Each structure stands twice: as C-alpha cells, then as structure tokens.
PDB file of C-alpha atoms and ligand atoms in Angstrom:
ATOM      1  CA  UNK A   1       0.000   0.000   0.000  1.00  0.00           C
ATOM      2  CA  UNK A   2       1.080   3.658  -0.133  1.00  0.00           C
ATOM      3  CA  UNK A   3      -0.038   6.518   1.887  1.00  0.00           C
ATOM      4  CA  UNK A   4      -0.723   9.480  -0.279  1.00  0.00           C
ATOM      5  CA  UNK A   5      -1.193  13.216   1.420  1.00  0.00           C
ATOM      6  CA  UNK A   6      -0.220  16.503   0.589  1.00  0.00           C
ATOM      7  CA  UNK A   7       2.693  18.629   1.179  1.00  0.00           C
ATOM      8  CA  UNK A   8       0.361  20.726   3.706  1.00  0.00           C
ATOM      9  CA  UNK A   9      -0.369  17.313   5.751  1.00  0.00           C
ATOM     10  CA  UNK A  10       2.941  16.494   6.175  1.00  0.00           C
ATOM     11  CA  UNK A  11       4.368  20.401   6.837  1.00  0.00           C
ATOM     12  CA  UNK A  12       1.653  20.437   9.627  1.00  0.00           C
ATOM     13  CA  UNK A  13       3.078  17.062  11.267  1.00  0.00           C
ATOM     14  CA  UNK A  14       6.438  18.142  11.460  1.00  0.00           C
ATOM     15  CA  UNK A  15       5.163  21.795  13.021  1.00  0.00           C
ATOM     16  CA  UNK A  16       3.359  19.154  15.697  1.00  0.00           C
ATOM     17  CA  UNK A  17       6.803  17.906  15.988  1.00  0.00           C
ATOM     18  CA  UNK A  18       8.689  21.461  16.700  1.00  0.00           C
ATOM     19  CA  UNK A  19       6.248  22.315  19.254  1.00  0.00           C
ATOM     20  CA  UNK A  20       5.638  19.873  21.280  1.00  0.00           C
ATOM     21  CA  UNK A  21       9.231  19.178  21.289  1.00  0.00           C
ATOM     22  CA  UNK A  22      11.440  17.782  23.256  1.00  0.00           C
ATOM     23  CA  UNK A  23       7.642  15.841  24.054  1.00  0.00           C
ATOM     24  CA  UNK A  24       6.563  13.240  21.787  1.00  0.00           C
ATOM     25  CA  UNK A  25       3.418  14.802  19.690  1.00  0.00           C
ATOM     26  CA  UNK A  26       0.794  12.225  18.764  1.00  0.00           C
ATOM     27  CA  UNK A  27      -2.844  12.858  16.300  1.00  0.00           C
ATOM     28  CA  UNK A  28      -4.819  11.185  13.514  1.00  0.00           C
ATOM     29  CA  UNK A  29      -4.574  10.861  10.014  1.00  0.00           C
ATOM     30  CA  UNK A  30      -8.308  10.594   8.392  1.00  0.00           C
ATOM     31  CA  UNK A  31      -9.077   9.511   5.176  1.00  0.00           C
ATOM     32  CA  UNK A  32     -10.403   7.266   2.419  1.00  0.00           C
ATOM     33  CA  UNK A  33      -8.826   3.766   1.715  1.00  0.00           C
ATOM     34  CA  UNK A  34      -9.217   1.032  -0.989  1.00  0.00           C
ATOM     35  CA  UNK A  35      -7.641  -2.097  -1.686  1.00  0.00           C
ATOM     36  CA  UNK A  36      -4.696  -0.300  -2.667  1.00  0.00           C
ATOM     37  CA  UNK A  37      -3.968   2.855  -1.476  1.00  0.00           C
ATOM     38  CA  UNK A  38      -4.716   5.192   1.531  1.00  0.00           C
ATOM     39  CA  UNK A  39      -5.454   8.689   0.937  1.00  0.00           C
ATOM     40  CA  UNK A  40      -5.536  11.151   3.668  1.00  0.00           C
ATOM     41  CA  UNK A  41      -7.685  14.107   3.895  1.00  0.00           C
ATOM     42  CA  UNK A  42      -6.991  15.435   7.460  1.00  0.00           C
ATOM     43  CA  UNK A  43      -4.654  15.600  10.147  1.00  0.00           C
ATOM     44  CA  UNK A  44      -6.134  15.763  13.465  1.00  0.00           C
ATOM     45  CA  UNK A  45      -3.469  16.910  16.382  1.00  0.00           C
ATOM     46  CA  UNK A  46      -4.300  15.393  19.598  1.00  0.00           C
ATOM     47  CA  UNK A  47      -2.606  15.629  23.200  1.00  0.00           C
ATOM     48  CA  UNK A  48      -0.233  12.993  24.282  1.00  0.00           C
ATOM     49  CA  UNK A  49      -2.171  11.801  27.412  1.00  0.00           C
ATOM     50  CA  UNK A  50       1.732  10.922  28.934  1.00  0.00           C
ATOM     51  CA  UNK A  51       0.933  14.666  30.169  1.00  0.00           C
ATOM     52  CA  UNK A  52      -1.248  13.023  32.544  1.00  0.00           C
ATOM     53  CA  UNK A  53       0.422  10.503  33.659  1.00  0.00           C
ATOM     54  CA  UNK A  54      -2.510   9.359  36.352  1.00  0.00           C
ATOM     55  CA  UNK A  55      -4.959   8.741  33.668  1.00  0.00           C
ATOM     56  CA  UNK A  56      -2.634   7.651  31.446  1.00  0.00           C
ATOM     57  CA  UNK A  57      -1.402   5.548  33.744  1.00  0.00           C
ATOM     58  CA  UNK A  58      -4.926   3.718  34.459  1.00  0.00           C
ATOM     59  CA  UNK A  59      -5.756   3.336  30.962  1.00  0.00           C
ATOM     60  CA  UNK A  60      -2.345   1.570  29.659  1.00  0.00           C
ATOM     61  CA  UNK A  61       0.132   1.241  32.481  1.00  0.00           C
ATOM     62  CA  UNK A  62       4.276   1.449  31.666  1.00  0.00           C
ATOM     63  CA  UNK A  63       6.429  -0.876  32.979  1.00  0.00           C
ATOM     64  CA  UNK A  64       9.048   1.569  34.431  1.00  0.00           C
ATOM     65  CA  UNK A  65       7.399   5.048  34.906  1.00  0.00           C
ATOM     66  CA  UNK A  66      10.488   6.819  36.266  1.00  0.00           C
ATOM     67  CA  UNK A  67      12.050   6.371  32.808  1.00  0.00           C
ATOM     68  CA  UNK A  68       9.283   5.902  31.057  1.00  0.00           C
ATOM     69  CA  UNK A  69       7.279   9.780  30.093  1.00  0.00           C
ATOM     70  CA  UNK A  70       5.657  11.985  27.953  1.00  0.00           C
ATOM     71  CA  UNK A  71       9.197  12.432  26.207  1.00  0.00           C
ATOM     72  CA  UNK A  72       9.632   9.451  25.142  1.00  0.00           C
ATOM     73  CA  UNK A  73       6.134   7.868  25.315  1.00  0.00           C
ATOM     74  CA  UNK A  74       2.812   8.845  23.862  1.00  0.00           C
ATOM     75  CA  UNK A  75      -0.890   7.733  24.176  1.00  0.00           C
ATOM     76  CA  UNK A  76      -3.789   9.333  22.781  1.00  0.00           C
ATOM     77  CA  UNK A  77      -6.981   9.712  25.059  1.00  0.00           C
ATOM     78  CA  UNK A  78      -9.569   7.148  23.850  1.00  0.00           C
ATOM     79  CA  UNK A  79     -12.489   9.161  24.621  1.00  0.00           C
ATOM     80  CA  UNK A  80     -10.967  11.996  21.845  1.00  0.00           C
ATOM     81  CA  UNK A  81     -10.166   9.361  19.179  1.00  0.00           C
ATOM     82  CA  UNK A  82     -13.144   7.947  19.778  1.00  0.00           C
ATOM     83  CA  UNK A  83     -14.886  11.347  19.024  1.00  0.00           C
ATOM     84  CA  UNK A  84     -13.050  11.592  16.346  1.00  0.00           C
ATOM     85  CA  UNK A  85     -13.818   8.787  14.938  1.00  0.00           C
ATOM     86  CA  UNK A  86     -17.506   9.478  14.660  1.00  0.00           C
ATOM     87  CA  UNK A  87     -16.941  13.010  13.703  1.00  0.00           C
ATOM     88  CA  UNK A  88     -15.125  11.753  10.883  1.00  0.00           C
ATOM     89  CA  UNK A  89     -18.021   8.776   9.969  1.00  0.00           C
ATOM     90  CA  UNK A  90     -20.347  11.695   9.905  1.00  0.00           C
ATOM     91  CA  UNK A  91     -18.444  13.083   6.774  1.00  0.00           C
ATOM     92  CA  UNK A  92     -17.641   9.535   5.263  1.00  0.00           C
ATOM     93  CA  UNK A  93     -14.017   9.692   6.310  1.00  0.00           C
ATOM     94  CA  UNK A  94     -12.162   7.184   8.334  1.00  0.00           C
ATOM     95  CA  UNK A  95      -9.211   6.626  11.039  1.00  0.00           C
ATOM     96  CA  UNK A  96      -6.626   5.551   8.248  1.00  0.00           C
ATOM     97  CA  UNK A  97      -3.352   5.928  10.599  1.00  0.00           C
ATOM     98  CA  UNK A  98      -1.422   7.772  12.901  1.00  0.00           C
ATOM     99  CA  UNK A  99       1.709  10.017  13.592  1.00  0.00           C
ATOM    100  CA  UNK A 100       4.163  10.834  16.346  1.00  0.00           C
ATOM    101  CA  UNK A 101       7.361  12.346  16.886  1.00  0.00           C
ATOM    102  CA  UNK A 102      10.910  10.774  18.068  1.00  0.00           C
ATOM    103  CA  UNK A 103      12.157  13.735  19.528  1.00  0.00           C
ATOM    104  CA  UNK A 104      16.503  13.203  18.992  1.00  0.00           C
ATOM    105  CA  UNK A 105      15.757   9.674  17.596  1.00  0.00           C
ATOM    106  CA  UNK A 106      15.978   8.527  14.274  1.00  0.00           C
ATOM    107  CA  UNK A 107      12.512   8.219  12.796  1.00  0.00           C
ATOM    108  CA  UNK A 108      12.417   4.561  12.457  1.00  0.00           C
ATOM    109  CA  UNK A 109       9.878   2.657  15.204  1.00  0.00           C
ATOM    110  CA  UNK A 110      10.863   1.078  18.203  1.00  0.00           C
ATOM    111  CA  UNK A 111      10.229  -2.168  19.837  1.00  0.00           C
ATOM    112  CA  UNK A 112       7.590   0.112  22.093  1.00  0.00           C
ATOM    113  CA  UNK A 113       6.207   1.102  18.779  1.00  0.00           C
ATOM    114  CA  UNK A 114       5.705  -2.661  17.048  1.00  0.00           C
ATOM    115  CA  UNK A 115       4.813  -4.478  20.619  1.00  0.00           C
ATOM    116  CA  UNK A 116       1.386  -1.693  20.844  1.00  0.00           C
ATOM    117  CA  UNK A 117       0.795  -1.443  17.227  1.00  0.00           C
ATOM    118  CA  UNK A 118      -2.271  -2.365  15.208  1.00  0.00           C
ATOM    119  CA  UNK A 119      -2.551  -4.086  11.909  1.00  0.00           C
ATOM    120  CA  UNK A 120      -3.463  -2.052   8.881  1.00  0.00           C
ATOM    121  CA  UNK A 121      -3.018   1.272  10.185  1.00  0.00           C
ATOM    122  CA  UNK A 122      -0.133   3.802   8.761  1.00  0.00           C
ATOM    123  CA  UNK A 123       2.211   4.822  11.642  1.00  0.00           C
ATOM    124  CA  UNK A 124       4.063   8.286  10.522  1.00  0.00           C
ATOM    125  CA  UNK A 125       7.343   8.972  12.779  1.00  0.00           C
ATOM    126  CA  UNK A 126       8.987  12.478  12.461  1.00  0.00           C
ATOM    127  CA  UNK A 127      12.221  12.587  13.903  1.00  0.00           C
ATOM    128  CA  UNK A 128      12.599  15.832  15.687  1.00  0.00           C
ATOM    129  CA  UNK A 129      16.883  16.747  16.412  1.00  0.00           C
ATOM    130  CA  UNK A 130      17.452  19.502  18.377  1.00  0.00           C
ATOM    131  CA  UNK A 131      13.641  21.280  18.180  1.00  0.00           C
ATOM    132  CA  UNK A 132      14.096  20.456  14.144  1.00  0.00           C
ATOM    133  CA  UNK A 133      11.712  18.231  12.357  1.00  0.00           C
ATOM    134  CA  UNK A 134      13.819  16.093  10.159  1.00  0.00           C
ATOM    135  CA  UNK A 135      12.928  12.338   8.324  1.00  0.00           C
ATOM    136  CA  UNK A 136       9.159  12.040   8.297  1.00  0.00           C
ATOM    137  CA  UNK A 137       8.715   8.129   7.789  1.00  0.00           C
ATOM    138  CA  UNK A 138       5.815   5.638   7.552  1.00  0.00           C
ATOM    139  CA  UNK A 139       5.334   1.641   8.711  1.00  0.00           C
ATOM    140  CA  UNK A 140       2.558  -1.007   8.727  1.00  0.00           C
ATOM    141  CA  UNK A 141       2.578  -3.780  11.024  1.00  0.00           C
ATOM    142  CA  UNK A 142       2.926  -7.252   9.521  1.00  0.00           C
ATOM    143  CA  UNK A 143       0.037  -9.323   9.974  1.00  0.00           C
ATOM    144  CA  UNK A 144       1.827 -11.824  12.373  1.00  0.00           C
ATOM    145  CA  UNK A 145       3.205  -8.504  14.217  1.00  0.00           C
ATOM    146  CA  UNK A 146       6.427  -9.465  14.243  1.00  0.00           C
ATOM    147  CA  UNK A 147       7.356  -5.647  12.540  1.00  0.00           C
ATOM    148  CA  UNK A 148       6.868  -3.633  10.528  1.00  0.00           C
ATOM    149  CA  UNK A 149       7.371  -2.722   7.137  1.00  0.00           C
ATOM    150  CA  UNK A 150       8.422   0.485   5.315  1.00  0.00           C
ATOM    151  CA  UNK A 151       4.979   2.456   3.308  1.00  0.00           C
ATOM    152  CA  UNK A 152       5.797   4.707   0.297  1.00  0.00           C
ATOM    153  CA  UNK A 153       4.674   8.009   1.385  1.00  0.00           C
ATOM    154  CA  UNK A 154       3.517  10.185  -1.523  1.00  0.00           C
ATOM    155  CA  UNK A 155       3.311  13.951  -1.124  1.00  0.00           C
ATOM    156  CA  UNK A 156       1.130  15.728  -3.740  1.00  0.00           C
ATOM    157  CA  UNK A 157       1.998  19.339  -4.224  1.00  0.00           C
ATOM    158  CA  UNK A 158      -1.392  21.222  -3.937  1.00  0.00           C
TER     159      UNK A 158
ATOM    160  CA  UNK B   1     -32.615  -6.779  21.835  1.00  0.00           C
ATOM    161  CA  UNK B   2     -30.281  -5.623  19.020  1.00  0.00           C
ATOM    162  CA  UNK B   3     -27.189  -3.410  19.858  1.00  0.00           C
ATOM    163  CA  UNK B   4     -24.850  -2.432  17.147  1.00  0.00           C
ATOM    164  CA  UNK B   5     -21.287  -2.606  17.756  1.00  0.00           C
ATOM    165  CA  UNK B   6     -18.429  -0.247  15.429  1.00  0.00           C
ATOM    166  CA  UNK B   7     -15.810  -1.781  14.332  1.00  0.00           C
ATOM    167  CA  UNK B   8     -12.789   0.065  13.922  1.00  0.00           C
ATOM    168  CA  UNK B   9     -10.704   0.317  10.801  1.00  0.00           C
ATOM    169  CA  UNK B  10      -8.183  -2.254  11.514  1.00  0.00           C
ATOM    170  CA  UNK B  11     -10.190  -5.108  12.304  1.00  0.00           C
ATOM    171  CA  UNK B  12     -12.872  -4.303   9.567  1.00  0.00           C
ATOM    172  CA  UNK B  13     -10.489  -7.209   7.342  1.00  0.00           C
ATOM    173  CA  UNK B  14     -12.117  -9.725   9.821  1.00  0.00           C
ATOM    174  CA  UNK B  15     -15.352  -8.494   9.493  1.00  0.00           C
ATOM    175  CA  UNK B  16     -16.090  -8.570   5.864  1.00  0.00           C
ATOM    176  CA  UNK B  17     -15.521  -5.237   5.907  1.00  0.00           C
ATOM    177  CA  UNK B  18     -18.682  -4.261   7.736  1.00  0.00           C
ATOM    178  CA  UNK B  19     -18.293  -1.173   9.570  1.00  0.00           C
ATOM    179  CA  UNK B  20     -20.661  -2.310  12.586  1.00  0.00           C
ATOM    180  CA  UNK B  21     -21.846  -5.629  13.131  1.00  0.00           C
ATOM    181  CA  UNK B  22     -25.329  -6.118  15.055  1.00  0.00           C
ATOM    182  CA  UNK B  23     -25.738  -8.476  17.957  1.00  0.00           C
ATOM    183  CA  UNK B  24     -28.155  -9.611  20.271  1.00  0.00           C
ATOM    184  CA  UNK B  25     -27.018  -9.010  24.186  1.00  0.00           C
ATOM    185  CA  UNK B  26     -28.019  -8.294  27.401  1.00  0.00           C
ATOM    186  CA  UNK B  27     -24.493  -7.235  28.495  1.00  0.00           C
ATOM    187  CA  UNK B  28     -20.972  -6.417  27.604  1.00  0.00           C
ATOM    188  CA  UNK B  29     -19.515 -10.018  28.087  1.00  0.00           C
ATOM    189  CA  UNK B  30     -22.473 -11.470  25.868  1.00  0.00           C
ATOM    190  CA  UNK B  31     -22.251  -9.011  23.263  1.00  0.00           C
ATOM    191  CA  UNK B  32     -18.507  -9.852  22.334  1.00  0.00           C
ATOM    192  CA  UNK B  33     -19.571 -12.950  22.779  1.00  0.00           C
ATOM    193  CA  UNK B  34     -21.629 -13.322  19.985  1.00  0.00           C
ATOM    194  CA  UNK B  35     -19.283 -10.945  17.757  1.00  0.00           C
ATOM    195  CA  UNK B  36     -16.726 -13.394  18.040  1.00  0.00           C
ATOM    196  CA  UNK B  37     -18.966 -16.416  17.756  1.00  0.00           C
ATOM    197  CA  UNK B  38     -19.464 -14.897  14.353  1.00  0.00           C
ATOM    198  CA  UNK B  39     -16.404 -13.519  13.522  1.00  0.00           C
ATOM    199  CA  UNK B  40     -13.839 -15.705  14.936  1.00  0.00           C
ATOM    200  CA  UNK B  41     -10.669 -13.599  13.544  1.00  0.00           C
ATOM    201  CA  UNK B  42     -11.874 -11.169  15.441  1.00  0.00           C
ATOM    202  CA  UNK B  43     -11.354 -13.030  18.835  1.00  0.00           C
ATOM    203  CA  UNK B  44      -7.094 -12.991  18.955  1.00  0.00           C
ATOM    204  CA  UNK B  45      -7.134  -9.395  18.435  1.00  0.00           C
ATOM    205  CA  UNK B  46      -9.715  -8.695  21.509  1.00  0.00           C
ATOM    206  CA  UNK B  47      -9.435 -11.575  24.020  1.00  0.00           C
ATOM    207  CA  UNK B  48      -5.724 -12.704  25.153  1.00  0.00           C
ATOM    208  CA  UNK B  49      -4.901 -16.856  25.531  1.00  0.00           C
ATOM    209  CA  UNK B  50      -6.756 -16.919  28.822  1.00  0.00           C
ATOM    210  CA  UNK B  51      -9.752 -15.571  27.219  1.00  0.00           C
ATOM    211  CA  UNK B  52      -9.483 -11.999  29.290  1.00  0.00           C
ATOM    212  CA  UNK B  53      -9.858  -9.396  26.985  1.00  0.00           C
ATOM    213  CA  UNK B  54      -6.886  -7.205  26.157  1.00  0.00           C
ATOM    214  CA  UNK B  55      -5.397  -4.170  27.684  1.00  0.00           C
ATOM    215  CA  UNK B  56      -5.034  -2.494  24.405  1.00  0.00           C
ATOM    216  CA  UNK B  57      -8.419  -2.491  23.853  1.00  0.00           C
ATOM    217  CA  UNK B  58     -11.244  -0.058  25.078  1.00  0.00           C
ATOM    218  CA  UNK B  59     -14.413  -0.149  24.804  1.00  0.00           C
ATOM    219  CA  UNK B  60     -17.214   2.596  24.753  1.00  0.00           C
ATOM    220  CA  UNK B  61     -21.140   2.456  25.949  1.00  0.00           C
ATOM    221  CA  UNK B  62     -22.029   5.553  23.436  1.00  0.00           C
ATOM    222  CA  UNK B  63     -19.380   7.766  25.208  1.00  0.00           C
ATOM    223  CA  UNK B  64     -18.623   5.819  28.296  1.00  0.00           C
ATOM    224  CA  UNK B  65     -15.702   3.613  28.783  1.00  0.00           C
ATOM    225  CA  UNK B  66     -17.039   0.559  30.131  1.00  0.00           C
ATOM    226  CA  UNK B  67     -13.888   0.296  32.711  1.00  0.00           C
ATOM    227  CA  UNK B  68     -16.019   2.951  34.653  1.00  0.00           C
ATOM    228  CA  UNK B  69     -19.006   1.522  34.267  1.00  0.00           C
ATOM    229  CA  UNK B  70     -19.553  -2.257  35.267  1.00  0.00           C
ATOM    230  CA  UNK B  71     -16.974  -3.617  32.726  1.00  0.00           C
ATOM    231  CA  UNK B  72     -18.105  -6.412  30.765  1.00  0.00           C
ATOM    232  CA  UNK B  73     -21.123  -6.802  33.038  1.00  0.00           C
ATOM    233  CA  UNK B  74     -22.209  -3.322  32.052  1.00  0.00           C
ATOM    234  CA  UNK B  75     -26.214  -3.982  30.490  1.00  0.00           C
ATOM    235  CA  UNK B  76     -27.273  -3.292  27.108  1.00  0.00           C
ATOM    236  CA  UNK B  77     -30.011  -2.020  26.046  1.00  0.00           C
ATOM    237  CA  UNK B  78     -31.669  -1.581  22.566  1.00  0.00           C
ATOM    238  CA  UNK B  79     -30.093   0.265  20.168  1.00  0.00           C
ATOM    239  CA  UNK B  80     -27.212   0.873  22.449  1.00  0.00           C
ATOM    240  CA  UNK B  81     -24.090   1.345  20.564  1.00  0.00           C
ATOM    241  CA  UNK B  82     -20.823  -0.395  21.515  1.00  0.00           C
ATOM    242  CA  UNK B  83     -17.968   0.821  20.268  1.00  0.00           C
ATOM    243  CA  UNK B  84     -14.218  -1.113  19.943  1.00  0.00           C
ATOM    244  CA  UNK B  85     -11.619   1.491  20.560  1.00  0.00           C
ATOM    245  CA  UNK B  86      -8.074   0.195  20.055  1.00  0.00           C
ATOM    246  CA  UNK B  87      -5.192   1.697  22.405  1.00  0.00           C
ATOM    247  CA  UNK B  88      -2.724   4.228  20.437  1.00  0.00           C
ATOM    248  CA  UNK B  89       0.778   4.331  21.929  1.00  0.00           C
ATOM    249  CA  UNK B  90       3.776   4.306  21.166  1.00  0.00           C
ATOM    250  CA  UNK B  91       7.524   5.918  21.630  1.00  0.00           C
ATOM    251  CA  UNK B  92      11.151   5.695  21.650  1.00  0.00           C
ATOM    252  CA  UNK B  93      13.687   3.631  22.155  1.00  0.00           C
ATOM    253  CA  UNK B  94      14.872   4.034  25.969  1.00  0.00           C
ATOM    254  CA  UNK B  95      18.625   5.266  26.179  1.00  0.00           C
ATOM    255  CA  UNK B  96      20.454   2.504  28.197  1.00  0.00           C
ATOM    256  CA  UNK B  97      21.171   3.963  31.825  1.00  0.00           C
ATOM    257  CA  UNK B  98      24.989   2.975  31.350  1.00  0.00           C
ATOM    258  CA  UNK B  99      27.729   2.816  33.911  1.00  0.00           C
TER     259      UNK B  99
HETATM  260 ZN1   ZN C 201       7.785   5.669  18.164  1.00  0.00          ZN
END
C-alpha cells in the first residue's frame, strides 16, 4: 500500500513535531482507503495523554514510569479518538493511521512502537533533532506482528 | 434486543468489511460474545490466551468507557451502541542507563 497526502499534511506534522518538542506529539490521520492505497484528507493533532500521567497511567500502564514519560512515550486519550472517529463517519471519512514524533531519535519505530501497534493502520514517525523536524517516515505492522514494514509516502503538491 | 457494535478500521479485514456488526445481548460479556462467535478472527485481536480481553483495547457504551461503568457486566439495552476502541501508543527507544 502507499499513503498518499499533501505537502500541507505532512508540513503540519512536522510543526506538531517542533512544538511539542522535546515531548513526543501524537494525532490522527483521516481519510479514504481502498484495496490499494490510503489517501488522507486530514490531520487531526491530539494531546499525548503521557501529560497526565494518572490517567494515562490507568488506561495503559508502563512498565518503568520513572524512565518511562511523555518524552519518550505517547498515548492518545480514547475518549478523543473515539470522538473523532464518529466526527469523521459523519463526513464519510475514516481513522486511516497515525503520527508521532521521536524527539533526537531517528525516525524509524521502536520495539515500544511494534509491541502496541495495530494491523493495517499507517504509523508516521517524524524525527525531531534539536527542536528540528527532520525524516518524516511511515510503517505497517505485519500481519503476524512481528514488525513492521516500510509504506511509500507520496506527497502531492497542492 | 439488538445493539450495534463499530468496528474500527483495523479489524474491519475480519469483518467482511462491515463497519458495525449487530448483535443480540443483554451485556458487555455477551455481546462480544456473539461478535466473536461470528467472527472468529476477530477473537485474537480482543481476548488474550486466557480468554481476558486485552489491555489495548477499550471499549465505549455511546461515550462511556465501560472500565467505569460495570466492565463487561455493564447492560445493554436496545439500540445501544458499543464501540471497539483500540489503544494508540507508542515511543522511543529508551537510552540505556549505562555505567
Ligand atoms: Zn515511536
């Protein structure tokens, strides 16, 4: 599959990046998909819940919080993807993927990144050096999960 | 008493591609019950080995996550809507704490 968006798509994921840095950003992608490709219509920027570490906490508990935060972690509330989700039903589009940064990482997922992953979906990683957005990448889990594979991204100059 | 239950993008491959699937259920428990019954791919992405159902997934009573309610035991009513919200997370590789 490829994951086709436009230059403005991907210019406002790596702003996400910049200023959220040196925290780990997190939102939506929303589109249409067939058989073949994903197209995406919107980016949707969402808090990392990390912020909250209590609630974030209850919902999907880390194994070593002292290391383990909103730099270097991100989850995104259910409750807002879930809204969302039906916001974007409403106008016939759907959740096609995801981003989030790597603040001073390479963008290329981790084994934190594969073990919470979902089939299908488009993951987009922007590494972020120094407050810079750099490589914008994206991946789709293999169907057995045991990683993932590179997805052509296609920018379209509109 | 039917309640419809949306399934999200991912898992719509295991569904035929159906965006909700209807199902008859008095609760929670009952209604993934029978969504799995008739969808059996379905039932290794929400339940784990021991049949519990997975910490990466959430589910919703309209906007209620059922964790707050009465979990799986929470009742369903007619036209109640279920929803299957998967967990989004992710990060970084840790940096090694070396000595
Ligand atoms: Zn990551």
């Amino acid at each position: 599959m490829m994951l086709k968006l436009d230059q403005s798509h991907l210019d406002q994921i790596r702003q996400h990046g910049a200023r959220d840095y040196p925290s780990e950003c997190c939102g939506i992608l929303l589109g249409r998909a067939d058989a073949k490709d994903k197209e995406v219509r919107e980016v949707v920027p969402l808090k990392n819940l990390r912020h909250d570490s209590a609630r974030a906490q209850a919902l999907l508990p880390l194994d070593d919080p002292g290391r383990e935060t909103e730099r270097n972690r991100f989850l995104i509330d259910p409750m807002e993807q879930l809204r969302v989700e039906k916001d974007a039903r409403a106008r016939s589009l759907d959740v096609v993927g995801y981003y989030h940064s790597h603040p001073d990482h390479p963008a290329r997922p981790s084994n934190y990144d594969r073990e919470h992953a979902w089939p299908w979906y488009s993951y987009v990683i922007v590494s972020v050096q120094k407050g810079e957005p750099k490589d914008l990448t994206s991946w789709v889990l293999t169907d057995g999960r045991e990683r993932f594979d590179p997805e052509q991204v296609d920018a379209l100059n509109l | 008493m039917p309640v419809r239950v949306i399934i999200p993008t991912p898992l719509r491959q295991y569904t035929g591609r159906k965006e909700f699937v209807e199902v008859e259920a008095k609760n929670v428990a009952e209604a993934l019950a029978n969504l799995t019954a008739q969808y059996g791919d379905l039932r290794r992405h929400l339940y784990t080995d021991d049949g519990k159902l997975r910490s990466f997934v959430n589910i919703y009573l309209g906007e209620e996550d059922i964790r707050y309610l009465q979990k799986d035991q929470t009742p369903l009513h007619d036209q109640d809507e279920l929803s299957i919200v998967p967990s989004i997370a992710g990060g970084t590789k840790l940096r090694c704490i070396c000595r």
